PDB file of C-alpha atoms in Angstrom:
ATOM      1  CA  MET V   1     -25.484-102.626  16.675  1.00  0.00           C
ATOM      2  CA  SER V   2     -26.188 -98.953  17.290  1.00  0.00           C
ATOM      3  CA  PRO V   3     -24.477 -97.124  20.159  1.00  0.00           C
ATOM      4  CA  PRO V   4     -26.472 -96.527  23.377  1.00  0.00           C
ATOM      5  CA  PRO V   5     -28.102 -93.157  23.920  1.00  0.00           C
ATOM      6  CA  PRO V   6     -26.209 -90.591  26.076  1.00  0.00           C
ATOM      7  CA  PRO V   7     -26.929 -90.586  29.816  1.00  0.00           C
ATOM      8  CA  LEU V   8     -30.047 -88.578  30.676  1.00  0.00           C
ATOM      9  CA  GLY V   9     -28.208 -86.319  33.004  1.00  0.00           C
ATOM     10  CA  ARG V  10     -25.720 -85.290  30.382  1.00  0.00           C
ATOM     11  CA  GLY V  11     -28.534 -84.493  27.979  1.00  0.00           C
ATOM     12  CA  ARG V  12     -30.289 -82.349  30.542  1.00  0.00           C
ATOM     13  CA  ARG V  13     -27.135 -80.392  31.263  1.00  0.00           C
ATOM     14  CA  ARG V  14     -26.629 -79.689  27.563  1.00  0.00           C
ATOM     15  CA  ALA V  15     -30.227 -78.538  27.208  1.00  0.00           C
ATOM     16  CA  ALA V  16     -29.912 -76.322  30.249  1.00  0.00           C
ATOM     17  CA  GLN V  17     -26.829 -74.693  28.752  1.00  0.00           C
ATOM     18  CA  ALA V  18     -28.331 -73.918  25.364  1.00  0.00           C
ATOM     19  CA  PHE V  19     -28.325 -70.223  24.473  1.00  0.00           C
ATOM     20  CA  ASP V  20     -31.714 -69.135  23.134  1.00  0.00           C
ATOM     21  CA  GLU V  21     -31.550 -66.169  20.782  1.00  0.00           C
ATOM     22  CA  ALA V  22     -35.237 -65.525  21.420  1.00  0.00           C
ATOM     23  CA  LEU V  23     -34.228 -64.425  24.960  1.00  0.00           C
ATOM     24  CA  ASP V  24     -37.363 -64.123  27.038  1.00  0.00           C
ATOM     25  CA  ASP V  25     -39.859 -63.611  24.204  1.00  0.00           C
ATOM     26  CA  ALA V  26     -42.339 -66.467  24.801  1.00  0.00           C
ATOM     27  CA  ASP V  27     -44.552 -65.523  21.807  1.00  0.00           C
ATOM     28  CA  LEU V  28     -41.484 -65.652  19.568  1.00  0.00           C
ATOM     29  CA  MET V  29     -40.522 -69.060  20.912  1.00  0.00           C
ATOM     30  CA  ALA V  30     -43.983 -70.417  20.188  1.00  0.00           C
ATOM     31  CA  ALA V  31     -44.001 -68.997  16.623  1.00  0.00           C
ATOM     32  CA  ARG V  32     -40.506 -70.421  15.991  1.00  0.00           C
ATOM     33  CA  THR V  33     -41.575 -73.867  17.158  1.00  0.00           C
ATOM     34  CA  ALA V  34     -44.615 -73.756  14.884  1.00  0.00           C
ATOM     35  CA  LEU V  35     -42.463 -72.554  11.955  1.00  0.00           C
ATOM     36  CA  VAL V  36     -40.113 -75.481  12.353  1.00  0.00           C
ATOM     37  CA  GLN V  37     -43.149 -77.758  12.156  1.00  0.00           C
ATOM     38  CA  GLY V  38     -44.300 -76.084   8.972  1.00  0.00           C
ATOM     39  CA  ARG V  39     -47.000 -73.895  10.448  1.00  0.00           C
ATOM     40  CA  TRP V  40     -46.071 -70.384   9.216  1.00  0.00           C
ATOM     41  CA  GLN V  41     -49.479 -68.949  10.271  1.00  0.00           C
ATOM     42  CA  ASN V  42     -48.146 -68.449  13.821  1.00  0.00           C
ATOM     43  CA  ALA V  43     -45.263 -66.351  12.494  1.00  0.00           C
ATOM     44  CA  ARG V  44     -47.731 -64.373  10.431  1.00  0.00           C
ATOM     45  CA  SER V  45     -49.867 -63.616  13.479  1.00  0.00           C
ATOM     46  CA  LEU V  46     -46.765 -62.718  15.518  1.00  0.00           C
ATOM     47  CA  LEU V  47     -45.472 -60.201  12.983  1.00  0.00           C
ATOM     48  CA  VAL V  48     -48.929 -58.679  12.479  1.00  0.00           C
ATOM     49  CA  HIS V  49     -49.180 -58.020  16.235  1.00  0.00           C
ATOM     50  CA  THR V  50     -45.600 -56.695  16.361  1.00  0.00           C
ATOM     51  CA  GLY V  51     -46.580 -53.850  14.081  1.00  0.00           C
ATOM     52  CA  ASP V  52     -44.074 -51.032  13.778  1.00  0.00           C
ATOM     53  CA  ASP V  53     -42.250 -51.718  17.043  1.00  0.00           C
ATOM     54  CA  TRP V  54     -39.088 -51.777  14.941  1.00  0.00           C
ATOM     55  CA  ASP V  55     -36.612 -53.126  17.510  1.00  0.00           C
ATOM     56  CA  ARG V  56     -39.021 -55.947  18.422  1.00  0.00           C
ATOM     57  CA  ARG V  57     -39.791 -56.631  14.752  1.00  0.00           C
ATOM     58  CA  GLY V  58     -36.104 -56.808  13.859  1.00  0.00           C
ATOM     59  CA  HIS V  59     -35.398 -59.104  16.820  1.00  0.00           C
ATOM     60  CA  ARG V  60     -38.265 -61.457  15.995  1.00  0.00           C
ATOM     61  CA  VAL V  61     -37.571 -61.611  12.290  1.00  0.00           C
ATOM     62  CA  THR V  62     -33.871 -62.297  12.698  1.00  0.00           C
ATOM     63  CA  VAL V  63     -34.518 -65.028  15.260  1.00  0.00           C
ATOM     64  CA  LEU V  64     -37.135 -66.739  13.043  1.00  0.00           C
ATOM     65  CA  ALA V  65     -34.853 -66.414  10.067  1.00  0.00           C
ATOM     66  CA  ARG V  66     -32.137 -68.445  11.818  1.00  0.00           C
ATOM     67  CA  GLU V  67     -34.166 -71.652  11.531  1.00  0.00           C
ATOM     68  CA  SER V  68     -32.874 -73.793   8.727  1.00  0.00           C
ATOM     69  CA  SER V  69     -36.349 -74.371   7.277  1.00  0.00           C
ATOM     70  CA  CYS V  70     -37.410 -70.700   7.433  1.00  0.00           C
ATOM     71  CA  ALA V  71     -36.694 -69.827   3.805  1.00  0.00           C
ATOM     72  CA  ALA V  72     -38.799 -72.758   2.514  1.00  0.00           C
ATOM     73  CA  TRP V  73     -41.778 -71.919   4.722  1.00  0.00           C
ATOM     74  CA  ALA V  74     -41.501 -68.192   3.936  1.00  0.00           C
ATOM     75  CA  ARG V  75     -41.696 -69.015   0.241  1.00  0.00           C
ATOM     76  CA  GLU V  76     -44.825 -71.111   0.892  1.00  0.00           C
ATOM     77  CA  TRP V  77     -46.288 -68.143   2.826  1.00  0.00           C
ATOM     78  CA  LEU V  78     -45.543 -65.864  -0.136  1.00  0.00           C
ATOM     79  CA  LEU V  79     -47.254 -68.257  -2.501  1.00  0.00           C
ATOM     80  CA  ALA V  80     -50.364 -68.046  -0.338  1.00  0.00           C
ATOM     81  CA  GLU V  81     -50.090 -64.287   0.148  1.00  0.00           C
ATOM     82  CA  PRO V  82     -47.950 -62.807  -2.701  1.00  0.00           C
ATOM     83  CA  GLU V  83     -48.229 -59.238  -1.452  1.00  0.00           C
ATOM     84  CA  SER V  84     -47.310 -59.969   2.156  1.00  0.00           C
ATOM     85  CA  ALA V  85     -44.597 -57.622   3.401  1.00  0.00           C
ATOM     86  CA  ASP V  86     -44.073 -59.828   6.470  1.00  0.00           C
ATOM     87  CA  ALA V  87     -43.479 -62.958   4.409  1.00  0.00           C
ATOM     88  CA  SER V  88     -41.158 -61.019   2.123  1.00  0.00           C
ATOM     89  CA  VAL V  89     -39.032 -59.638   4.939  1.00  0.00           C
ATOM     90  CA  LEU V  90     -38.870 -63.074   6.654  1.00  0.00           C
ATOM     91  CA  LEU V  91     -37.657 -64.666   3.407  1.00  0.00           C
ATOM     92  CA  ALA V  92     -35.151 -61.852   2.966  1.00  0.00           C
ATOM     93  CA  LEU V  93     -33.559 -62.294   6.393  1.00  0.00           C
ATOM     94  CA  ALA V  94     -33.552 -66.054   5.975  1.00  0.00           C
ATOM     95  CA  GLN V  95     -31.661 -65.584   2.674  1.00  0.00           C
ATOM     96  CA  VAL V  96     -29.228 -63.271   4.441  1.00  0.00           C
ATOM     97  CA  ARG V  97     -28.627 -65.909   7.112  1.00  0.00           C
ATOM     98  CA  ARG V  98     -28.006 -68.542   4.465  1.00  0.00           C
ATOM     99  CA  ALA V  99     -25.588 -66.253   2.589  1.00  0.00           C
ATOM    100  CA  LEU V 100     -23.619 -65.493   5.761  1.00  0.00           C
ATOM    101  CA  HIS V 101     -23.218 -69.309   6.267  1.00  0.00           C
ATOM    102  CA  GLY V 102     -22.179 -69.879   2.695  1.00  0.00           C
ATOM    103  CA  LYS V 103     -25.390 -71.647   1.766  1.00  0.00           C
ATOM    104  CA  ALA V 104     -26.710 -69.046  -0.638  1.00  0.00           C
ATOM    105  CA  LYS V 105     -25.260 -66.398  -2.924  1.00  0.00           C
ATOM    106  CA  PRO V 106     -25.113 -62.900  -1.433  1.00  0.00           C
ATOM    107  CA  VAL V 107     -26.651 -61.422  -4.577  1.00  0.00           C
ATOM    108  CA  ARG V 108     -29.796 -63.541  -4.032  1.00  0.00           C
ATOM    109  CA  ALA V 109     -30.032 -62.310  -0.434  1.00  0.00           C
ATOM    110  CA  ARG V 110     -29.662 -58.700  -1.579  1.00  0.00           C
ATOM    111  CA  GLU V 111     -32.368 -59.124  -4.144  1.00  0.00           C
ATOM    112  CA  ALA V 112     -34.699 -60.570  -1.509  1.00  0.00           C
ATOM    113  CA  CYS V 113     -33.963 -57.659   0.859  1.00  0.00           C
ATOM    114  CA  GLN V 114     -34.622 -55.118  -1.893  1.00  0.00           C
ATOM    115  CA  ALA V 115     -37.885 -56.824  -2.758  1.00  0.00           C
ATOM    116  CA  ALA V 116     -38.947 -56.673   0.901  1.00  0.00           C
ATOM    117  CA  ALA V 117     -37.941 -53.028   1.150  1.00  0.00           C
ATOM    118  CA  THR V 118     -40.104 -52.241  -1.862  1.00  0.00           C
ATOM    119  CA  ARG V 119     -43.135 -53.858  -0.210  1.00  0.00           C
ATOM    120  CA  ALA V 120     -42.639 -51.957   3.069  1.00  0.00           C
ATOM    121  CA  PRO V 121     -40.650 -48.719   2.496  1.00  0.00           C
ATOM    122  CA  ALA V 122     -40.908 -47.539   6.121  1.00  0.00           C
ATOM    123  CA  ASP V 123     -39.638 -50.840   7.602  1.00  0.00           C
ATOM    124  CA  PRO V 124     -35.939 -50.782   8.601  1.00  0.00           C
ATOM    125  CA  THR V 125     -35.812 -54.615   8.827  1.00  0.00           C
ATOM    126  CA  PRO V 126     -35.013 -55.328   5.138  1.00  0.00           C
ATOM    127  CA  TRP V 127     -32.252 -52.747   5.393  1.00  0.00           C
ATOM    128  CA  LEU V 128     -31.014 -54.431   8.568  1.00  0.00           C
ATOM    129  CA  GLY V 129     -30.609 -57.566   6.448  1.00  0.00           C
ATOM    130  CA  LEU V 130     -28.612 -55.656   3.855  1.00  0.00           C
ATOM    131  CA  PHE V 131     -26.562 -54.086   6.610  1.00  0.00           C
ATOM    132  CA  MET V 132     -25.747 -57.470   8.156  1.00  0.00           C
ATOM    133  CA  LEU V 133     -24.365 -58.524   4.737  1.00  0.00           C
ATOM    134  CA  ASP V 134     -22.366 -55.327   4.370  1.00  0.00           C
ATOM    135  CA  CYS V 135     -20.833 -55.685   7.859  1.00  0.00           C
ATOM    136  CA  ALA V 136     -19.703 -59.199   6.939  1.00  0.00           C
ATOM    137  CA  VAL V 137     -18.444 -58.740   3.362  1.00  0.00           C
ATOM    138  CA  GLY V 138     -18.850 -55.111   2.344  1.00  0.00           C
ATOM    139  CA  ALA V 139     -16.393 -52.226   2.048  1.00  0.00           C
ATOM    140  CA  ASP V 140     -16.460 -49.379   4.576  1.00  0.00           C
ATOM    141  CA  GLN V 141     -18.522 -47.138   2.360  1.00  0.00           C
ATOM    142  CA  ASP V 142     -21.140 -49.891   1.961  1.00  0.00           C
ATOM    143  CA  VAL V 143     -21.304 -50.323   5.732  1.00  0.00           C
ATOM    144  CA  VAL V 144     -21.809 -46.577   6.295  1.00  0.00           C
ATOM    145  CA  ARG V 145     -24.488 -46.432   3.582  1.00  0.00           C
ATOM    146  CA  GLY V 146     -26.281 -49.484   5.040  1.00  0.00           C
ATOM    147  CA  PHE V 147     -26.263 -48.039   8.562  1.00  0.00           C
ATOM    148  CA  GLU V 148     -27.660 -44.702   7.387  1.00  0.00           C
ATOM    149  CA  ALA V 149     -30.393 -46.551   5.467  1.00  0.00           C
ATOM    150  CA  VAL V 150     -31.503 -48.235   8.693  1.00  0.00           C
ATOM    151  CA  ARG V 151     -31.285 -45.034  10.728  1.00  0.00           C
ATOM    152  CA  ALA V 152     -33.271 -43.105   8.134  1.00  0.00           C
ATOM    153  CA  ARG V 153     -36.231 -45.380   9.020  1.00  0.00           C
ATOM    154  CA  TYR V 154     -35.547 -45.759  12.752  1.00  0.00           C
ATOM    155  CA  ALA V 155     -32.797 -43.614  14.205  1.00  0.00           C
ATOM    156  CA  ASP V 156     -32.355 -45.575  17.443  1.00  0.00           C
ATOM    157  CA  HIS V 157     -32.254 -49.081  15.935  1.00  0.00           C
ATOM    158  CA  HIS V 158     -30.635 -51.236  18.632  1.00  0.00           C
ATOM    159  CA  HIS V 159     -29.346 -54.130  16.536  1.00  0.00           C
ATOM    160  CA  ALA V 160     -27.915 -51.882  13.831  1.00  0.00           C
ATOM    161  CA  HIS V 161     -25.916 -49.863  16.364  1.00  0.00           C
ATOM    162  CA  HIS V 162     -24.470 -53.013  17.848  1.00  0.00           C
ATOM    163  CA  LEU V 163     -23.427 -54.254  14.385  1.00  0.00           C
ATOM    164  CA  MET V 164     -21.809 -50.900  13.650  1.00  0.00           C
ATOM    165  CA  VAL V 165     -19.860 -50.944  16.886  1.00  0.00           C
ATOM    166  CA  ALA V 166     -18.554 -54.452  16.170  1.00  0.00           C
ATOM    167  CA  ARG V 167     -17.442 -53.389  12.712  1.00  0.00           C
ATOM    168  CA  LEU V 168     -15.739 -50.216  13.870  1.00  0.00           C
ATOM    169  CA  ALA V 169     -13.982 -51.988  16.719  1.00  0.00           C
ATOM    170  CA  ALA V 170     -12.134 -54.118  14.187  1.00  0.00           C
ATOM    171  CA  ARG V 171     -10.481 -51.054  12.587  1.00  0.00           C
ATOM    172  CA  ARG V 172      -6.874 -50.122  13.328  1.00  0.00           C
ATOM    173  CA  THR V 173      -6.040 -53.167  15.404  1.00  0.00           C
ATOM    174  CA  GLU V 174      -2.385 -52.221  15.197  1.00  0.00           C
ATOM    175  CA  ALA V 175      -3.104 -49.070  17.295  1.00  0.00           C
ATOM    176  CA  GLY V 176      -3.472 -51.283  20.388  1.00  0.00           C
ATOM    177  CA  PRO V 177      -5.410 -50.039  23.468  1.00  0.00           C
ATOM    178  CA  ASP V 178      -6.148 -46.561  22.148  1.00  0.00           C
ATOM    179  CA  PRO V 179      -8.642 -44.710  24.345  1.00  0.00           C
ATOM    180  CA  LEU V 180      -9.267 -42.310  21.402  1.00  0.00           C
ATOM    181  CA  HIS V 181     -10.224 -45.065  18.976  1.00  0.00           C
ATOM    182  CA  GLU V 182     -13.067 -44.154  16.619  1.00  0.00           C
ATOM    183  CA  VAL V 183     -15.401 -46.862  18.064  1.00  0.00           C
ATOM    184  CA  TYR V 184     -15.537 -44.900  21.306  1.00  0.00           C
ATOM    185  CA  ASP V 185     -16.368 -41.663  19.515  1.00  0.00           C
ATOM    186  CA  PHE V 186     -19.151 -43.381  17.626  1.00  0.00           C
ATOM    187  CA  ALA V 187     -20.632 -45.047  20.727  1.00  0.00           C
ATOM    188  CA  ASN V 188     -20.523 -41.834  22.673  1.00  0.00           C
ATOM    189  CA  TRP V 189     -22.183 -39.936  19.841  1.00  0.00           C
ATOM    190  CA  ALA V 190     -24.935 -42.500  19.516  1.00  0.00           C
ATOM    191  CA  ALA V 191     -25.573 -42.484  23.272  1.00  0.00           C
ATOM    192  CA  GLU V 192     -25.719 -38.708  23.429  1.00  0.00           C
ATOM    193  CA  GLN V 193     -28.075 -38.233  20.455  1.00  0.00           C
ATOM    194  CA  ALA V 194     -30.566 -40.931  21.626  1.00  0.00           C
ATOM    195  CA  PRO V 195     -33.505 -40.111  23.843  1.00  0.00           C
ATOM    196  CA  ALA V 196     -32.864 -40.239  27.605  1.00  0.00           C
ATOM    197  CA  ASP V 197     -34.626 -43.602  27.988  1.00  0.00           C
ATOM    198  CA  SER V 198     -32.923 -45.254  25.066  1.00  0.00           C
ATOM    199  CA  PRO V 199     -30.872 -48.432  25.702  1.00  0.00           C
ATOM    200  CA  LEU V 200     -28.222 -46.968  23.414  1.00  0.00           C
ATOM    201  CA  ALA V 201     -26.965 -45.390  26.607  1.00  0.00           C
ATOM    202  CA  ILE V 202     -25.224 -48.741  27.133  1.00  0.00           C
ATOM    203  CA  LEU V 203     -23.444 -48.536  23.774  1.00  0.00           C
ATOM    204  CA  PRO V 204     -20.100 -47.253  25.141  1.00  0.00           C
ATOM    205  CA  VAL V 205     -19.871 -50.440  27.217  1.00  0.00           C
ATOM    206  CA  ILE V 206     -20.596 -52.509  24.089  1.00  0.00           C
ATOM    207  CA  ALA V 207     -17.848 -50.599  22.272  1.00  0.00           C
ATOM    208  CA  HIS V 208     -15.356 -51.291  25.077  1.00  0.00           C
ATOM    209  CA  ALA V 209     -16.086 -55.039  25.004  1.00  0.00           C
ATOM    210  CA  GLU V 210     -15.973 -55.244  21.206  1.00  0.00           C
ATOM    211  CA  ARG V 211     -12.611 -53.457  21.172  1.00  0.00           C
ATOM    212  CA  TYR V 212     -11.333 -55.911  23.816  1.00  0.00           C
ATOM    213  CA  ARG V 213     -12.424 -58.808  21.596  1.00  0.00           C
ATOM    214  CA  VAL V 214     -10.360 -57.485  18.703  1.00  0.00           C
ATOM    215  CA  LEU V 215      -7.308 -56.520  20.807  1.00  0.00           C
ATOM    216  CA  ALA V 216      -7.207 -59.815  22.711  1.00  0.00           C
ATOM    217  CA  ALA V 217      -7.506 -61.808  19.477  1.00  0.00           C
ATOM    218  CA  ALA V 218      -4.511 -59.876  18.111  1.00  0.00           C
ATOM    219  CA  GLY V 219      -2.457 -60.456  21.243  1.00  0.00           C
ATOM    220  CA  HIS V 220      -2.580 -56.838  22.474  1.00  0.00           C
ATOM    221  CA  GLU V 221      -4.607 -57.732  25.564  1.00  0.00           C
ATOM    222  CA  SER V 222      -4.665 -60.747  27.930  1.00  0.00           C
ATOM    223  CA  ALA V 223      -6.956 -63.563  26.883  1.00  0.00           C
ATOM    224  CA  ASP V 224      -8.418 -63.390  30.441  1.00  0.00           C
ATOM    225  CA  PRO V 225     -10.657 -60.304  30.385  1.00  0.00           C
ATOM    226  CA  ALA V 226     -10.734 -59.969  34.159  1.00  0.00           C
ATOM    227  CA  ALA V 227      -6.928 -59.927  34.264  1.00  0.00           C
ATOM    228  CA  SER V 228      -6.378 -57.736  31.259  1.00  0.00           C
ATOM    229  CA  GLY V 229      -6.802 -54.343  32.852  1.00  0.00           C
ATOM    230  CA  HIS V 230      -9.083 -53.312  30.008  1.00  0.00           C
ATOM    231  CA  TRP V 231     -11.932 -52.576  32.385  1.00  0.00           C
ATOM    232  CA  THR V 232      -9.997 -50.847  35.180  1.00  0.00           C
ATOM    233  CA  GLY V 233      -8.710 -47.685  33.517  1.00  0.00           C
ATOM    234  CA  ARG V 234     -10.115 -44.311  34.357  1.00  0.00           C
ATOM    235  CA  ARG V 235     -12.113 -43.929  31.124  1.00  0.00           C
ATOM    236  CA  ALA V 236     -13.425 -47.467  31.389  1.00  0.00           C
ATOM    237  CA  ARG V 237     -14.672 -46.866  34.944  1.00  0.00           C
ATOM    238  CA  GLN V 238     -16.420 -43.689  33.869  1.00  0.00           C
ATOM    239  CA  VAL V 239     -18.140 -45.513  30.993  1.00  0.00           C
ATOM    240  CA  MET V 240     -19.257 -48.389  33.288  1.00  0.00           C
ATOM    241  CA  LYS V 241     -20.553 -46.055  36.042  1.00  0.00           C
ATOM    242  CA  ALA V 242     -22.546 -43.946  33.566  1.00  0.00           C
ATOM    243  CA  ALA V 243     -24.126 -47.081  32.025  1.00  0.00           C
ATOM    244  CA  PHE V 244     -24.897 -48.701  35.404  1.00  0.00           C
ATOM    245  CA  ASP V 245     -26.434 -45.460  36.666  1.00  0.00           C
ATOM    246  CA  TRP V 246     -28.582 -45.304  33.543  1.00  0.00           C
ATOM    247  CA  TRP V 247     -29.769 -48.871  34.071  1.00  0.00           C
ATOM    248  CA  LEU V 248     -30.695 -48.106  37.706  1.00  0.00           C
ATOM    249  CA  GLU V 249     -32.806 -45.149  36.612  1.00  0.00           C
ATOM    250  CA  TRP V 250     -34.510 -46.577  33.549  1.00  0.00           C
ATOM    251  CA  GLU V 251     -34.175 -50.390  33.482  1.00  0.00           C
ATOM    252  CA  LEU V 252     -36.318 -50.939  30.396  1.00  0.00           C
ATOM    253  CA  GLU V 253     -38.086 -54.190  31.170  1.00  0.00           C
ATOM    254  CA  GLY V 254     -39.992 -54.129  27.883  1.00  0.00           C
ATOM    255  CA  HIS V 255     -37.140 -53.738  25.336  1.00  0.00           C
ATOM    256  CA  PRO V 256     -36.814 -56.960  23.335  1.00  0.00           C
ATOM    257  CA  ARG V 257     -32.989 -56.968  23.370  1.00  0.00           C
ATOM    258  CA  ARG V 258     -32.357 -55.603  26.854  1.00  0.00           C
ATOM    259  CA  LEU V 259     -30.940 -58.920  28.012  1.00  0.00           C
ATOM    260  CA  ILE V 260     -28.074 -58.521  25.500  1.00  0.00           C
ATOM    261  CA  ASP V 261     -27.237 -55.222  27.094  1.00  0.00           C
ATOM    262  CA  LEU V 262     -27.474 -56.701  30.593  1.00  0.00           C
ATOM    263  CA  ASN V 263     -25.013 -59.455  29.691  1.00  0.00           C
ATOM    264  CA  PHE V 264     -22.492 -56.912  28.355  1.00  0.00           C
ATOM    265  CA  LEU V 265     -22.980 -54.739  31.484  1.00  0.00           C
ATOM    266  CA  ALA V 266     -22.660 -57.684  33.864  1.00  0.00           C
ATOM    267  CA  HIS V 267     -19.519 -58.846  32.068  1.00  0.00           C
ATOM    268  CA  ALA V 268     -18.018 -55.357  32.316  1.00  0.00           C
ATOM    269  CA  LYS V 269     -18.872 -54.981  36.017  1.00  0.00           C
ATOM    270  CA  PHE V 270     -17.457 -58.365  36.804  1.00  0.00           C
ATOM    271  CA  CYS V 271     -14.229 -57.607  34.926  1.00  0.00           C
ATOM    272  CA  GLU V 272     -14.019 -54.265  36.685  1.00  0.00           C
ATOM    273  CA  GLY V 273     -14.208 -56.090  40.064  1.00  0.00           C
ATOM    274  CA  ARG V 274     -17.538 -54.566  41.067  1.00  0.00           C
ATOM    275  CA  GLY V 275     -19.077 -57.767  42.431  1.00  0.00           C
ATOM    276  CA  ALA V 276     -22.175 -56.281  44.097  1.00  0.00           C
ATOM    277  CA  GLU V 277     -23.183 -54.406  40.954  1.00  0.00           C
ATOM    278  CA  ALA V 278     -22.499 -57.479  38.814  1.00  0.00           C
ATOM    279  CA  ALA V 279     -24.647 -59.590  41.172  1.00  0.00           C
ATOM    280  CA  ALA V 280     -27.639 -57.229  40.728  1.00  0.00           C
ATOM    281  CA  LEU V 281     -27.283 -57.604  36.943  1.00  0.00           C
ATOM    282  CA  PHE V 282     -26.953 -61.422  37.098  1.00  0.00           C
ATOM    283  CA  HIS V 283     -30.206 -61.555  39.119  1.00  0.00           C
ATOM    284  CA  ARG V 284     -31.931 -59.628  36.317  1.00  0.00           C
ATOM    285  CA  ILE V 285     -30.353 -61.854  33.604  1.00  0.00           C
ATOM    286  CA  GLY V 286     -31.506 -65.061  35.266  1.00  0.00           C
ATOM    287  CA  ARG V 287     -31.119 -67.925  32.805  1.00  0.00           C
ATOM    288  CA  HIS V 288     -30.957 -65.645  29.761  1.00  0.00           C
ATOM    289  CA  ALA V 289     -27.216 -65.623  29.153  1.00  0.00           C
ATOM    290  CA  THR V 290     -25.952 -64.603  25.702  1.00  0.00           C
ATOM    291  CA  PRO V 291     -22.819 -65.915  23.944  1.00  0.00           C
ATOM    292  CA  ALA V 292     -21.350 -62.435  23.585  1.00  0.00           C
ATOM    293  CA  PRO V 293     -19.412 -61.104  25.428  1.00  0.00           C
ATOM    294  CA  TRP V 294     -18.748 -64.184  27.562  1.00  0.00           C
ATOM    295  CA  SER V 295     -17.054 -65.882  24.644  1.00  0.00           C
ATOM    296  CA  TYR V 296     -14.559 -63.006  24.140  1.00  0.00           C
ATOM    297  CA  PRO V 297     -11.917 -63.422  22.922  1.00  0.00           C
ATOM    298  CA  ASP V 298     -12.021 -67.219  22.467  1.00  0.00           C
ATOM    299  CA  ARG V 299     -13.576 -68.696  25.540  1.00  0.00           C
ATOM    300  CA  ASP V 300     -16.369 -71.169  26.230  1.00  0.00           C
ATOM    301  CA  PRO V 301     -19.293 -68.782  26.978  1.00  0.00           C
ATOM    302  CA  HIS V 302     -21.127 -71.300  29.202  1.00  0.00           C
ATOM    303  CA  THR V 303     -18.087 -71.764  31.443  1.00  0.00           C
ATOM    304  CA  ALA V 304     -17.213 -68.066  31.511  1.00  0.00           C
ATOM    305  CA  PHE V 305     -20.767 -67.009  32.354  1.00  0.00           C
ATOM    306  CA  ALA V 306     -21.195 -69.644  35.066  1.00  0.00           C
ATOM    307  CA  ALA V 307     -17.874 -68.762  36.688  1.00  0.00           C
ATOM    308  CA  ALA V 308     -18.560 -65.018  36.675  1.00  0.00           C
ATOM    309  CA  ARG V 309     -22.083 -65.477  38.003  1.00  0.00           C
ATOM    310  CA  ALA V 310     -20.880 -67.761  40.778  1.00  0.00           C
ATOM    311  CA  GLY V 311     -18.131 -65.323  41.696  1.00  0.00           C
ATOM    312  CA  ALA V 312     -20.443 -62.318  41.790  1.00  0.00           C
ATOM    313  CA  LEU V 313     -23.150 -64.145  43.727  1.00  0.00           C
ATOM    314  CA  GLY V 314     -20.721 -65.779  46.151  1.00  0.00           C
ATOM    315  CA  THR V 315     -21.662 -69.325  45.134  1.00  0.00           C
ATOM    316  CA  ALA V 316     -18.302 -70.314  43.653  1.00  0.00           C
TER     317      ALA V 316
END
């Protein structure tokens, strides 16, 4: 006799807690649903209309590529349209995803990325795929080379800068809470060289959170981010104020990955003890929580986000 189904209420709670990497991109969600059902034409239309909005293209391709059936349907698309750059890049990122999960050989993923890059030389997305591989398994020189390849095609690439910060943050763990760590220099440089309205202005906050992740995992910081003191030092306060002031002035509603930045900024403000500022950010985030940084260093992100949101909004 088969076991009974789970209670409806429990199922609803689990569904409500699910993190959606598509964030608030309704068109992407629709194309992803169709792709899972074997209808790749929706993904084709989505990527055609995305054009050379490189941050949006990178976001959409990486989210589509995370679906387990993506590689198979991208191959079918390529059979129908052998010269399609969009099909090629989707297959490439799907192969990267499989390689990162041990389901495909990295060399096959690299070959797919190189083939996609050949079809669309100006597109940074195939190089983003190669960079993701390098960040996971490559040597430092490979990482630098991959990052520069993405920047050569789009200097302000949001996802690539986040990956670079995460990689740099893991260097010299033994140095402990060093305010002069290289990840801070990189983040400050990137923020300064970007245009005034670029979300890379938030990158120093990302760097601070990624460094906390590494230090806490190594035992150099408290596992409770709000109690660690990592967000209350003078430099940390300056970084947070500059980022929050930038957000108040620019608040880029149209950027495809802005909700990732908002989650990092809300996390930082909550850990800093700035409840009113955190509350404003939680209102903007709404239901679009992201696993990082709420999971740092080894926490349940659902619980951490809910507790911080309730504390900031006074609903605890």
